[in-house]
GROMACS .gro file of C-alpha atoms in nm:
model
  501
    1UNK     CA    1  -0.890   0.828   1.611
    2UNK     CA    2  -0.505   0.776   1.617
    3UNK     CA    3  -0.292   0.877   1.329
    4UNK     CA    4  -0.263   0.538   1.173
    5UNK     CA    5  -0.648   0.504   1.174
    6UNK     CA    6  -0.655   0.838   1.018
    7UNK     CA    7  -0.419   0.731   0.735
    8UNK     CA    8  -0.633   0.429   0.650
    9UNK     CA    9  -0.946   0.647   0.637
   10UNK     CA   10  -0.758   0.883   0.398
   11UNK     CA   11  -0.653   0.588   0.188
   12UNK     CA   12  -1.005   0.451   0.173
   13UNK     CA   13  -1.154   0.787   0.091
   14UNK     CA   14  -0.906   0.847  -0.194
   15UNK     CA   15  -0.968   0.522  -0.351
   16UNK     CA   16  -1.354   0.568  -0.319
   17UNK     CA   17  -1.352   0.921  -0.474
   18UNK     CA   18  -1.133   0.811  -0.765
   19UNK     CA   19  -1.294   0.485  -0.848
   20UNK     CA   20  -1.397   0.465  -1.205
   21UNK     CA   21  -1.655   0.264  -1.415
   22UNK     CA   22  -1.589   0.059  -1.716
   23UNK     CA   23  -1.576   0.370  -1.938
   24UNK     CA   24  -1.327   0.526  -1.726
   25UNK     CA   25  -1.548   0.787  -1.578
   26UNK     CA   26  -1.536   0.870  -1.202
   27UNK     CA   27  -1.813   0.697  -1.017
   28UNK     CA   28  -1.828   0.939  -0.722
   29UNK     CA   29  -1.991   1.281  -0.815
   30UNK     CA   30  -1.747   1.540  -0.762
   31UNK     CA   31  -2.005   1.771  -0.583
   32UNK     CA   32  -2.048   1.497  -0.321
   33UNK     CA   33  -1.683   1.435  -0.256
   34UNK     CA   34  -1.656   1.597   0.078
   35UNK     CA   35  -1.313   1.730   0.168
   36UNK     CA   36  -1.130   1.555   0.462
   37UNK     CA   37  -1.059   1.784   0.746
   38UNK     CA   38  -0.809   1.652   1.000
   39UNK     CA   39  -0.824   1.823   1.329
   40UNK     CA   40  -0.571   1.750   1.598
   41UNK     CA   41  -0.279   1.889   1.810
   42UNK     CA   42   0.032   2.007   1.642
   43UNK     CA   43   0.319   1.780   1.570
   44UNK     CA   44   0.151   1.453   1.560
   45UNK     CA   45   0.213   1.369   1.200
   46UNK     CA   46  -0.085   1.490   0.997
   47UNK     CA   47   0.142   1.600   0.700
   48UNK     CA   48   0.343   1.284   0.714
   49UNK     CA   49   0.028   1.059   0.694
   50UNK     CA   50  -0.080   1.267   0.382
   51UNK     CA   51   0.256   1.182   0.209
   52UNK     CA   52   0.220   0.815   0.298
   53UNK     CA   53  -0.135   0.794   0.197
   54UNK     CA   54  -0.056   0.957  -0.144
   55UNK     CA   55   0.230   0.719  -0.202
   56UNK     CA   56   0.007   0.419  -0.104
   57UNK     CA   57  -0.264   0.517  -0.344
   58UNK     CA   58  -0.015   0.601  -0.634
   59UNK     CA   59  -0.128   0.958  -0.660
   60UNK     CA   60   0.042   1.296  -0.637
   61UNK     CA   61   0.051   1.527  -0.339
   62UNK     CA   62   0.049   1.905  -0.352
   63UNK     CA   63   0.073   2.055   0.001
   64UNK     CA   64   0.037   2.409   0.104
   65UNK     CA   65   0.045   2.570   0.453
   66UNK     CA   66  -0.219   2.833   0.428
   67UNK     CA   67  -0.092   3.076   0.692
   68UNK     CA   68   0.169   3.177   0.434
   69UNK     CA   69  -0.096   3.272   0.174
   70UNK     CA   70  -0.290   3.596   0.095
   71UNK     CA   71  -0.604   3.630  -0.085
   72UNK     CA   72  -0.416   3.730  -0.399
   73UNK     CA   73  -0.198   3.409  -0.400
   74UNK     CA   74  -0.500   3.199  -0.341
   75UNK     CA   75  -0.743   3.342  -0.574
   76UNK     CA   76  -0.510   3.514  -0.828
   77UNK     CA   77  -0.435   3.867  -0.926
   78UNK     CA   78  -0.692   4.101  -1.102
   79UNK     CA   79  -0.649   4.180  -1.469
   80UNK     CA   80  -0.854   4.396  -1.716
   81UNK     CA   81  -0.999   4.219  -2.023
   82UNK     CA   82  -1.235   4.344  -2.296
   83UNK     CA   83  -1.552   4.161  -2.364
   84UNK     CA   84  -1.863   4.225  -2.590
   85UNK     CA   85  -2.198   4.221  -2.430
   86UNK     CA   86  -2.518   4.303  -2.642
   87UNK     CA   87  -2.286   4.429  -2.927
   88UNK     CA   88  -2.099   4.672  -2.714
   89UNK     CA   89  -1.737   4.641  -2.602
   90UNK     CA   90  -1.688   4.677  -2.226
   91UNK     CA   91  -1.383   4.621  -2.008
   92UNK     CA   92  -1.414   4.380  -1.709
   93UNK     CA   93  -1.211   4.239  -1.426
   94UNK     CA   94  -1.104   3.869  -1.434
   95UNK     CA   95  -0.842   3.698  -1.215
   96UNK     CA   96  -0.526   3.510  -1.317
   97UNK     CA   97  -0.509   3.144  -1.211
   98UNK     CA   98  -0.459   3.080  -0.851
   99UNK     CA   99  -0.109   2.979  -0.750
  100UNK     CA  100  -0.241   2.671  -0.567
  101UNK     CA  101  -0.451   2.546  -0.865
  102UNK     CA  102  -0.157   2.620  -1.093
  103UNK     CA  103   0.065   2.405  -0.868
  104UNK     CA  104  -0.179   2.115  -0.918
  105UNK     CA  105  -0.140   2.144  -1.301
  106UNK     CA  106   0.232   2.185  -1.267
  107UNK     CA  107   0.239   1.849  -1.085
  108UNK     CA  108   0.037   1.681  -1.349
  109UNK     CA  109   0.255   1.820  -1.626
  110UNK     CA  110   0.570   1.720  -1.440
  111UNK     CA  111   0.477   1.367  -1.355
  112UNK     CA  112   0.212   1.270  -1.609
  113UNK     CA  113  -0.017   1.162  -1.318
  114UNK     CA  114  -0.357   1.314  -1.361
  115UNK     CA  115  -0.479   1.224  -0.999
  116UNK     CA  116  -0.370   1.350  -0.655
  117UNK     CA  117  -0.443   1.493  -0.312
  118UNK     CA  118  -0.448   1.871  -0.252
  119UNK     CA  119  -0.342   1.913   0.109
  120UNK     CA  120  -0.406   2.250   0.279
  121UNK     CA  121  -0.258   2.273   0.623
  122UNK     CA  122  -0.343   2.496   0.907
  123UNK     CA  123  -0.662   2.587   0.717
  124UNK     CA  124  -0.830   2.745   1.019
  125UNK     CA  125  -0.545   2.986   1.086
  126UNK     CA  126  -0.591   3.187   0.758
  127UNK     CA  127  -0.607   3.570   0.755
  128UNK     CA  128  -0.938   3.735   0.784
  129UNK     CA  129  -0.945   3.852   0.420
  130UNK     CA  130  -0.864   3.483   0.303
  131UNK     CA  131  -1.123   3.314   0.522
  132UNK     CA  132  -1.417   3.355   0.299
  133UNK     CA  133  -1.222   3.225  -0.002
  134UNK     CA  134  -1.112   2.916   0.189
  135UNK     CA  135  -1.479   2.839   0.294
  136UNK     CA  136  -1.579   2.881  -0.067
  137UNK     CA  137  -1.301   2.639  -0.178
  138UNK     CA  138  -1.407   2.377   0.083
  139UNK     CA  139  -1.772   2.409  -0.034
  140UNK     CA  140  -1.713   2.437  -0.419
  141UNK     CA  141  -1.355   2.335  -0.484
  142UNK     CA  142  -1.295   2.661  -0.666
  143UNK     CA  143  -1.042   2.935  -0.612
  144UNK     CA  144  -1.208   3.254  -0.785
  145UNK     CA  145  -1.320   3.124  -1.127
  146UNK     CA  146  -1.073   2.840  -1.137
  147UNK     CA  147  -1.191   2.492  -1.039
  148UNK     CA  148  -0.967   2.206  -0.903
  149UNK     CA  149  -0.912   1.960  -1.191
  150UNK     CA  150  -1.103   1.628  -1.186
  151UNK     CA  151  -0.919   1.343  -1.024
  152UNK     CA  152  -0.790   1.562  -0.722
  153UNK     CA  153  -0.903   1.489  -0.367
  154UNK     CA  154  -0.914   1.782  -0.116
  155UNK     CA  155  -0.776   1.737   0.226
  156UNK     CA  156  -0.716   1.990   0.493
  157UNK     CA  157  -0.577   2.002   0.842
  158UNK     CA  158  -0.606   2.237   1.146
  159UNK     CA  159  -0.523   2.275   1.508
  160UNK     CA  160  -0.798   2.292   1.780
  161UNK     CA  161  -0.842   2.643   1.948
  162UNK     CA  162  -0.665   2.541   2.267
  163UNK     CA  163  -0.340   2.498   2.072
  164UNK     CA  164  -0.346   2.798   1.854
  165UNK     CA  165  -0.473   3.159   1.938
  166UNK     CA  166  -0.521   3.257   1.579
  167UNK     CA  167  -0.773   2.965   1.515
  168UNK     CA  168  -1.097   3.061   1.362
  169UNK     CA  169  -1.403   2.835   1.396
  170UNK     CA  170  -1.589   2.699   1.088
  171UNK     CA  171  -1.963   2.767   1.064
  172UNK     CA  172  -2.216   2.488   1.039
  173UNK     CA  173  -2.271   2.546   0.658
  174UNK     CA  174  -1.889   2.470   0.611
  175UNK     CA  175  -1.871   2.173   0.866
  176UNK     CA  176  -2.183   2.019   0.692
  177UNK     CA  177  -1.981   2.009   0.379
  178UNK     CA  178  -1.655   1.836   0.505
  179UNK     CA  179  -1.555   1.509   0.669
  180UNK     CA  180  -1.393   1.610   1.003
  181UNK     CA  181  -1.149   1.342   1.143
  182UNK     CA  182  -1.023   1.414   1.497
  183UNK     CA  183  -0.683   1.282   1.547
  184UNK     CA  184  -0.499   1.225   1.880
  185UNK     CA  185  -0.148   1.149   1.982
  186UNK     CA  186  -0.097   0.774   2.027
  187UNK     CA  187   0.246   0.653   2.146
  188UNK     CA  188   0.224   0.273   2.040
  189UNK     CA  189   0.123   0.388   1.681
  190UNK     CA  190   0.409   0.636   1.678
  191UNK     CA  191   0.656   0.378   1.815
  192UNK     CA  192   0.561   0.139   1.520
  193UNK     CA  193   0.633   0.435   1.284
  194UNK     CA  194   0.966   0.526   1.467
  195UNK     CA  195   1.098   0.168   1.427
  196UNK     CA  196   0.992   0.149   1.056
  197UNK     CA  197   1.163   0.485   0.989
  198UNK     CA  198   1.462   0.372   1.192
  199UNK     CA  199   1.474   0.653   1.443
  200UNK     CA  200   1.726   0.665   1.722
  201UNK     CA  201   1.712   0.378   1.954
  202UNK     CA  202   1.766   0.601   2.266
  203UNK     CA  203   1.436   0.785   2.167
  204UNK     CA  204   1.234   0.469   2.115
  205UNK     CA  205   1.376   0.308   2.430
  206UNK     CA  206   1.301   0.618   2.639
  207UNK     CA  207   0.957   0.655   2.532
  208UNK     CA  208   0.887   0.277   2.584
  209UNK     CA  209   1.014   0.323   2.944
  210UNK     CA  210   0.840   0.660   3.002
  211UNK     CA  211   0.532   0.683   2.778
  212UNK     CA  212   0.398   0.977   2.969
  213UNK     CA  213   0.689   1.192   2.833
  214UNK     CA  214   0.567   1.144   2.475
  215UNK     CA  215   0.324   1.448   2.416
  216UNK     CA  216   0.245   1.738   2.629
  217UNK     CA  217   0.145   2.099   2.568
  218UNK     CA  218   0.094   2.314   2.888
  219UNK     CA  219   0.071   2.690   2.958
  220UNK     CA  220   0.160   2.767   3.325
  221UNK     CA  221   0.206   3.120   3.468
  222UNK     CA  222   0.194   3.264   3.116
  223UNK     CA  223   0.478   3.025   2.990
  224UNK     CA  224   0.434   2.763   2.724
  225UNK     CA  225   0.602   2.434   2.749
  226UNK     CA  226   0.550   2.137   2.508
  227UNK     CA  227   0.692   1.821   2.366
  228UNK     CA  228   0.543   1.682   2.050
  229UNK     CA  229   0.585   1.378   1.823
  230UNK     CA  230   0.753   1.601   1.552
  231UNK     CA  231   0.994   1.711   1.817
  232UNK     CA  232   1.096   1.359   1.909
  233UNK     CA  233   1.137   1.254   1.543
  234UNK     CA  234   1.350   1.569   1.462
  235UNK     CA  235   1.567   1.524   1.775
  236UNK     CA  236   1.620   1.167   1.663
  237UNK     CA  237   1.749   1.270   1.330
  238UNK     CA  238   1.993   1.520   1.480
  239UNK     CA  239   2.126   1.262   1.719
  240UNK     CA  240   2.200   1.016   1.450
  241UNK     CA  241   2.387   1.304   1.259
  242UNK     CA  242   2.582   1.426   1.559
  243UNK     CA  243   2.688   1.067   1.642
  244UNK     CA  244   2.818   1.026   1.298
  245UNK     CA  245   3.018   1.342   1.323
  246UNK     CA  246   3.128   1.259   1.694
  247UNK     CA  247   2.983   1.580   1.795
  248UNK     CA  248   2.889   1.631   2.160
  249UNK     CA  249   2.507   1.561   2.255
  250UNK     CA  250   2.428   1.828   2.529
  251UNK     CA  251   2.118   1.928   2.722
  252UNK     CA  252   2.126   2.253   2.518
  253UNK     CA  253   2.085   2.049   2.198
  254UNK     CA  254   1.798   1.846   2.341
  255UNK     CA  255   1.624   2.170   2.462
  256UNK     CA  256   1.606   2.289   2.093
  257UNK     CA  257   1.368   2.011   2.010
  258UNK     CA  258   1.195   1.934   2.336
  259UNK     CA  259   1.050   2.249   2.501
  260UNK     CA  260   0.983   2.117   2.851
  261UNK     CA  261   1.260   2.154   3.097
  262UNK     CA  262   1.201   1.830   3.306
  263UNK     CA  263   1.180   1.611   2.993
  264UNK     CA  264   1.499   1.773   2.848
  265UNK     CA  265   1.691   1.694   3.173
  266UNK     CA  266   1.544   1.350   3.200
  267UNK     CA  267   1.602   1.253   2.843
  268UNK     CA  268   1.962   1.389   2.836
  269UNK     CA  269   2.050   1.174   3.136
  270UNK     CA  270   1.878   0.861   2.984
  271UNK     CA  271   2.060   0.927   2.660
  272UNK     CA  272   2.407   0.904   2.831
  273UNK     CA  273   2.295   0.580   3.034
  274UNK     CA  274   2.171   0.439   2.691
  275UNK     CA  275   2.517   0.512   2.539
  276UNK     CA  276   2.673   0.348   2.825
  277UNK     CA  277   2.468   0.041   2.818
  278UNK     CA  278   2.562  -0.005   2.445
  279UNK     CA  279   2.926  -0.002   2.554
  280UNK     CA  280   2.885  -0.233   2.859
  281UNK     CA  281   2.703  -0.495   2.672
  282UNK     CA  282   2.899  -0.482   2.354
  283UNK     CA  283   2.586  -0.562   2.142
  284UNK     CA  284   2.766  -0.599   1.807
  285UNK     CA  285   3.015  -0.858   1.950
  286UNK     CA  286   2.734  -1.021   2.143
  287UNK     CA  287   2.516  -1.073   1.828
  288UNK     CA  288   2.806  -1.189   1.626
  289UNK     CA  289   2.860  -1.476   1.881
  290UNK     CA  290   3.219  -1.337   1.923
  291UNK     CA  291   3.212  -1.347   2.307
  292UNK     CA  292   3.386  -1.625   2.506
  293UNK     CA  293   3.140  -1.844   2.728
  294UNK     CA  294   3.261  -1.659   3.028
  295UNK     CA  295   3.217  -1.322   2.879
  296UNK     CA  296   2.868  -1.402   2.748
  297UNK     CA  297   2.764  -1.532   3.096
  298UNK     CA  298   2.874  -1.206   3.255
  299UNK     CA  299   2.656  -1.003   3.019
  300UNK     CA  300   2.359  -1.243   3.105
  301UNK     CA  301   2.415  -1.196   3.475
  302UNK     CA  302   2.442  -0.823   3.432
  303UNK     CA  303   2.104  -0.795   3.228
  304UNK     CA  304   1.917  -1.030   3.456
  305UNK     CA  305   2.014  -0.819   3.756
  306UNK     CA  306   1.938  -0.485   3.586
  307UNK     CA  307   1.658  -0.234   3.654
  308UNK     CA  308   1.340  -0.222   3.453
  309UNK     CA  309   1.493   0.068   3.250
  310UNK     CA  310   1.813  -0.130   3.182
  311UNK     CA  311   1.637  -0.435   3.061
  312UNK     CA  312   1.420  -0.251   2.823
  313UNK     CA  313   1.722  -0.050   2.702
  314UNK     CA  314   1.915  -0.375   2.641
  315UNK     CA  315   1.638  -0.509   2.427
  316UNK     CA  316   1.605  -0.194   2.235
  317UNK     CA  317   1.986  -0.189   2.175
  318UNK     CA  318   1.961  -0.541   2.042
  319UNK     CA  319   1.672  -0.435   1.811
  320UNK     CA  320   1.868  -0.134   1.698
  321UNK     CA  321   2.165  -0.349   1.608
  322UNK     CA  322   1.955  -0.609   1.434
  323UNK     CA  323   1.776  -0.327   1.227
  324UNK     CA  324   2.123  -0.202   1.114
  325UNK     CA  325   2.199  -0.553   0.994
  326UNK     CA  326   1.857  -0.590   0.831
  327UNK     CA  327   1.897  -0.254   0.660
  328UNK     CA  328   2.236  -0.369   0.519
  329UNK     CA  329   2.088  -0.683   0.393
  330UNK     CA  330   1.789  -0.503   0.237
  331UNK     CA  331   2.023  -0.271   0.058
  332UNK     CA  332   2.262  -0.541  -0.068
  333UNK     CA  333   1.984  -0.758  -0.163
  334UNK     CA  334   1.814  -0.472  -0.373
  335UNK     CA  335   2.138  -0.376  -0.537
  336UNK     CA  336   2.217  -0.741  -0.637
  337UNK     CA  337   1.881  -0.798  -0.781
  338UNK     CA  338   1.887  -0.476  -0.990
  339UNK     CA  339   2.247  -0.535  -1.102
  340UNK     CA  340   2.139  -0.890  -1.223
  341UNK     CA  341   1.831  -0.751  -1.397
  342UNK     CA  342   2.048  -0.475  -1.570
  343UNK     CA  343   2.295  -0.725  -1.690
  344UNK     CA  344   2.034  -0.951  -1.827
  345UNK     CA  345   1.885  -0.658  -2.010
  346UNK     CA  346   2.225  -0.574  -2.156
  347UNK     CA  347   2.288  -0.918  -2.273
  348UNK     CA  348   1.989  -0.893  -2.516
  349UNK     CA  349   2.100  -0.559  -2.675
  350UNK     CA  350   2.341  -0.491  -2.947
  351UNK     CA  351   2.499  -0.200  -2.753
  352UNK     CA  352   2.848  -0.202  -2.618
  353UNK     CA  353   2.870  -0.187  -2.245
  354UNK     CA  354   2.995   0.187  -2.241
  355UNK     CA  355   2.698   0.277  -2.472
  356UNK     CA  356   2.461   0.095  -2.246
  357UNK     CA  357   2.581   0.274  -1.931
  358UNK     CA  358   2.563   0.626  -2.112
  359UNK     CA  359   2.215   0.556  -2.227
  360UNK     CA  360   2.096   0.443  -1.877
  361UNK     CA  361   2.265   0.757  -1.726
  362UNK     CA  362   2.089   0.986  -1.954
  363UNK     CA  363   1.752   0.806  -1.880
  364UNK     CA  364   1.834   0.850  -1.500
  365UNK     CA  365   1.900   1.222  -1.545
  366UNK     CA  366   1.563   1.267  -1.718
  367UNK     CA  367   1.377   1.070  -1.437
  368UNK     CA  368   1.551   1.290  -1.172
  369UNK     CA  369   1.480   1.612  -1.351
  370UNK     CA  370   1.105   1.530  -1.388
  371UNK     CA  371   1.066   1.388  -1.041
  372UNK     CA  372   0.971   1.040  -1.189
  373UNK     CA  373   1.191   0.858  -0.952
  374UNK     CA  374   1.226   0.852  -0.576
  375UNK     CA  375   1.554   0.960  -0.404
  376UNK     CA  376   1.625   0.616  -0.284
  377UNK     CA  377   1.553   0.444  -0.625
  378UNK     CA  378   1.785   0.700  -0.793
  379UNK     CA  379   2.069   0.654  -0.553
  380UNK     CA  380   2.041   0.271  -0.611
  381UNK     CA  381   2.009   0.309  -0.986
  382UNK     CA  382   2.313   0.539  -0.982
  383UNK     CA  383   2.508   0.274  -0.774
  384UNK     CA  384   2.433  -0.001  -1.027
  385UNK     CA  385   2.562   0.230  -1.309
  386UNK     CA  386   2.885   0.292  -1.123
  387UNK     CA  387   2.925  -0.076  -1.041
  388UNK     CA  388   2.881  -0.143  -1.428
  389UNK     CA  389   3.149   0.113  -1.488
  390UNK     CA  390   3.386  -0.066  -1.254
  391UNK     CA  391   3.310  -0.401  -1.428
  392UNK     CA  392   3.359  -0.251  -1.775
  393UNK     CA  393   3.709  -0.139  -1.638
  394UNK     CA  394   3.793  -0.501  -1.554
  395UNK     CA  395   3.675  -0.625  -1.904
  396UNK     CA  396   3.892  -0.354  -2.063
  397UNK     CA  397   4.201  -0.436  -1.859
  398UNK     CA  398   4.151  -0.812  -1.957
  399UNK     CA  399   4.133  -0.698  -2.317
  400UNK     CA  400   3.825  -0.905  -2.379
  401UNK     CA  401   3.663  -0.787  -2.715
  402UNK     CA  402   3.383  -1.032  -2.791
  403UNK     CA  403   3.052  -0.986  -2.625
  404UNK     CA  404   3.013  -1.344  -2.482
  405UNK     CA  405   3.353  -1.325  -2.316
  406UNK     CA  406   3.266  -0.987  -2.181
  407UNK     CA  407   2.943  -1.109  -2.030
  408UNK     CA  408   3.125  -1.404  -1.861
  409UNK     CA  409   3.355  -1.163  -1.694
  410UNK     CA  410   3.059  -0.948  -1.594
  411UNK     CA  411   2.888  -1.242  -1.457
  412UNK     CA  412   3.206  -1.352  -1.261
  413UNK     CA  413   3.207  -1.000  -1.101
  414UNK     CA  414   2.839  -1.029  -1.015
  415UNK     CA  415   2.910  -1.332  -0.802
  416UNK     CA  416   3.113  -1.098  -0.570
  417UNK     CA  417   2.801  -0.888  -0.502
  418UNK     CA  418   2.605  -1.206  -0.451
  419UNK     CA  419   2.860  -1.332  -0.199
  420UNK     CA  420   2.832  -1.009  -0.010
  421UNK     CA  421   2.465  -1.053   0.010
  422UNK     CA  422   2.498  -1.412   0.138
  423UNK     CA  423   2.734  -1.301   0.410
  424UNK     CA  424   2.469  -1.036   0.511
  425UNK     CA  425   2.200  -1.305   0.518
  426UNK     CA  426   2.428  -1.510   0.751
  427UNK     CA  427   2.498  -1.209   0.979
  428UNK     CA  428   2.136  -1.132   1.012
  429UNK     CA  429   2.041  -1.501   1.094
  430UNK     CA  430   2.332  -1.539   1.350
  431UNK     CA  431   2.221  -1.206   1.509
  432UNK     CA  432   1.862  -1.318   1.542
  433UNK     CA  433   1.927  -1.655   1.690
  434UNK     CA  434   2.184  -1.496   1.931
  435UNK     CA  435   1.943  -1.223   2.038
  436UNK     CA  436   1.666  -1.478   2.129
  437UNK     CA  437   1.910  -1.695   2.313
  438UNK     CA  438   2.037  -1.388   2.509
  439UNK     CA  439   1.695  -1.253   2.602
  440UNK     CA  440   1.581  -1.605   2.713
  441UNK     CA  441   1.901  -1.664   2.915
  442UNK     CA  442   1.872  -1.320   3.072
  443UNK     CA  443   1.499  -1.263   3.134
  444UNK     CA  444   1.317  -1.599   3.042
  445UNK     CA  445   0.986  -1.574   2.872
  446UNK     CA  446   0.892  -1.248   3.027
  447UNK     CA  447   0.803  -0.907   2.888
  448UNK     CA  448   1.147  -0.845   2.734
  449UNK     CA  449   1.082  -1.150   2.499
  450UNK     CA  450   0.748  -1.013   2.420
  451UNK     CA  451   0.897  -0.683   2.319
  452UNK     CA  452   1.164  -0.850   2.110
  453UNK     CA  453   0.910  -1.055   1.922
  454UNK     CA  454   0.652  -0.766   1.899
  455UNK     CA  455   0.908  -0.522   1.755
  456UNK     CA  456   1.054  -0.768   1.511
  457UNK     CA  457   0.683  -0.855   1.395
  458UNK     CA  458   0.626  -0.483   1.323
  459UNK     CA  459   0.955  -0.417   1.135
  460UNK     CA  460   0.914  -0.430   0.764
  461UNK     CA  461   1.274  -0.512   0.716
  462UNK     CA  462   1.267  -0.794   0.966
  463UNK     CA  463   0.946  -0.945   0.808
  464UNK     CA  464   1.100  -0.922   0.469
  465UNK     CA  465   1.399  -1.113   0.582
  466UNK     CA  466   1.195  -1.376   0.775
  467UNK     CA  467   0.965  -1.447   0.492
  468UNK     CA  468   1.257  -1.534   0.273
  469UNK     CA  469   1.494  -1.704   0.509
  470UNK     CA  470   1.308  -1.774   0.832
  471UNK     CA  471   1.452  -1.794   1.195
  472UNK     CA  472   1.345  -2.089   1.402
  473UNK     CA  473   1.351  -1.906   1.735
  474UNK     CA  474   1.129  -1.622   1.605
  475UNK     CA  475   0.866  -1.875   1.475
  476UNK     CA  476   0.865  -2.048   1.797
  477UNK     CA  477   0.816  -1.770   2.028
  478UNK     CA  478   0.587  -1.561   1.795
  479UNK     CA  479   0.359  -1.874   1.820
  480UNK     CA  480   0.375  -1.859   2.193
  481UNK     CA  481   0.303  -1.484   2.193
  482UNK     CA  482   0.003  -1.528   1.966
  483UNK     CA  483  -0.134  -1.802   2.182
  484UNK     CA  484  -0.114  -1.579   2.497
  485UNK     CA  485  -0.280  -1.297   2.314
  486UNK     CA  486  -0.565  -1.525   2.209
  487UNK     CA  487  -0.599  -1.669   2.551
  488UNK     CA  488  -0.616  -1.317   2.701
  489UNK     CA  489  -0.880  -1.218   2.449
  490UNK     CA  490  -1.093  -1.535   2.543
  491UNK     CA  491  -1.055  -1.459   2.916
  492UNK     CA  492  -1.166  -1.098   2.863
  493UNK     CA  493  -1.476  -1.218   2.666
  494UNK     CA  494  -1.565  -1.472   2.942
  495UNK     CA  495  -1.528  -1.206   3.217
  496UNK     CA  496  -1.764  -0.984   3.007
  497UNK     CA  497  -2.015  -1.255   2.967
  498UNK     CA  498  -2.005  -1.345   3.331
  499UNK     CA  499  -2.046  -0.976   3.419
  500UNK     CA  500  -2.360  -0.954   3.207
  501UNK     CA  501  -2.517  -1.283   3.344
   0.00000   0.00000   0.00000
C-alpha cells in the first residue's frame, strides 16, 4: 500500500470509529476499535499523513515518538495514598496520570475539540522496561490505571527490523488486536504531494527523470547509505531558503540530506544544470509573452533539440513558474475576499473603524494563544487588519467623519485590492495559454504535453483557478489525454480477454 492509500484508510477508520447515532453515542464499541499500526521504511511520510488525516477529519492530533519515553513518563509516577479496607486504614501505591494521556486532555482543553488521534511513532523501538506497558496500551487503551478518553483513536507506526536494529517484534496476541497496514515508498504519489506542497522544482524534475534515485537504504561493507522521501523534502526546503538568501548550493550541503554519495554528486550536477536551463530559457519572460517572435522561435528550436533530461526540466520549470503565479493569485484572491467580508461586517456595526480593528486584533490574539487558528489563516487575518489600518489612515487624512462617507472611502480603496487580483488572474491565464503553445510548438503532442496536463490536473491551486476562470488550451488537451487513457484501458482489457480465450 502506498502512503496516499494509507491516508485514505486512516480517514475511513477515524470516521467509522467516531460515527454517532441519533442520540450522540458512538456506534463503534471502544473495545473493538483496533489501533492502526503503520509499518514501513523510515522517511516515507507516516507522520505527515497522520497530520493530513486529522485535518481532513476535523479532529485533533497528539503525537509522541516512543523512543524518547520511559516507563515512568508513559505510566506515571508512583505516589502513596491512604485508603480504608474493611474498616482499617492502609497505605497503597497509585500512579499519577500518564504524560501521554495528560497531553490528550490538554489538547481537548486547549481547543475544545473532544475527538482526536493519538499517534505513537516508533512504537516497536521502545525500551525493554516500557514494552509490556505499550502492549497493554494497544490491547486495552490504558496507561496504568488511566484510560484514553472516549472519542480518541489510537494509531501507531514502526519500522520493519531490516531498517532498525532496536526493533522488537510484536507477539501474536498483540498483532491480533491491531490493524497492521504495510506502507511502501511510491514515487508517483510522493511527486503529487511534492507539487501540492510546492517543493523545489529541481527536486521534482530530477526524480521525474531518475525515479530510481528516490528511495534507497543499503548497507555495504559495514557502511550504511540511504536516501529517503523525508531527505528529499527537507533538502527542497533548504534549497528554497538558500536561493532566497543567495547562499551557495554545494555538494556538501546536499550530502547533509542525501546520504548516498553517487546520488549526491548526480543531483548536485543536475541542480546546476536545472538553474542554467532556467536562465537560458527565460521562463518568466516566455510565459509573459514578452519575447520577440525571433527570440521565441529560438527557444522553441533549443527545446525541440534538447535531450530527454532537458525537455523534462523545461516543462518542470514552466510548471514551477506557473505554480508561483497560481500561488500569488490564490493569496490575492483570499485576501480580497476576506477584506470584503470584514468590511461588510463592519458596516453593520455601531463601532468606529479603530474600535473594530482593536476588537478584531484582540480576538486574533486569543485564537493564536489557544491554537484555534492555523498559521496561514492567522497570517492572512493579520494582513487584513493591517490593511484596514492603512485604509483608516486615508479616511483620517481626508477628514471624513460620517460613517457613510468613511465606508465609501474604504470601498474605493478595496477596489485597489480587487484590481491587483484581476491583474493576477490575467497573468495566470496568459501564462497557461503561452505554456501550452510553447510545449506544443517545441514537442508536439508528446509526453511533455502529457506531463504538463497531468501535473496541472493534480495541482490544487491550478484546479481552483481553472474551475473559476477556465483555460481553453487546458480543457482541449485534458480531453485528449483522457481519451488516450480510456483507449489504453480498453486495449488492455481486450488483450486480457484474448489471452483468456
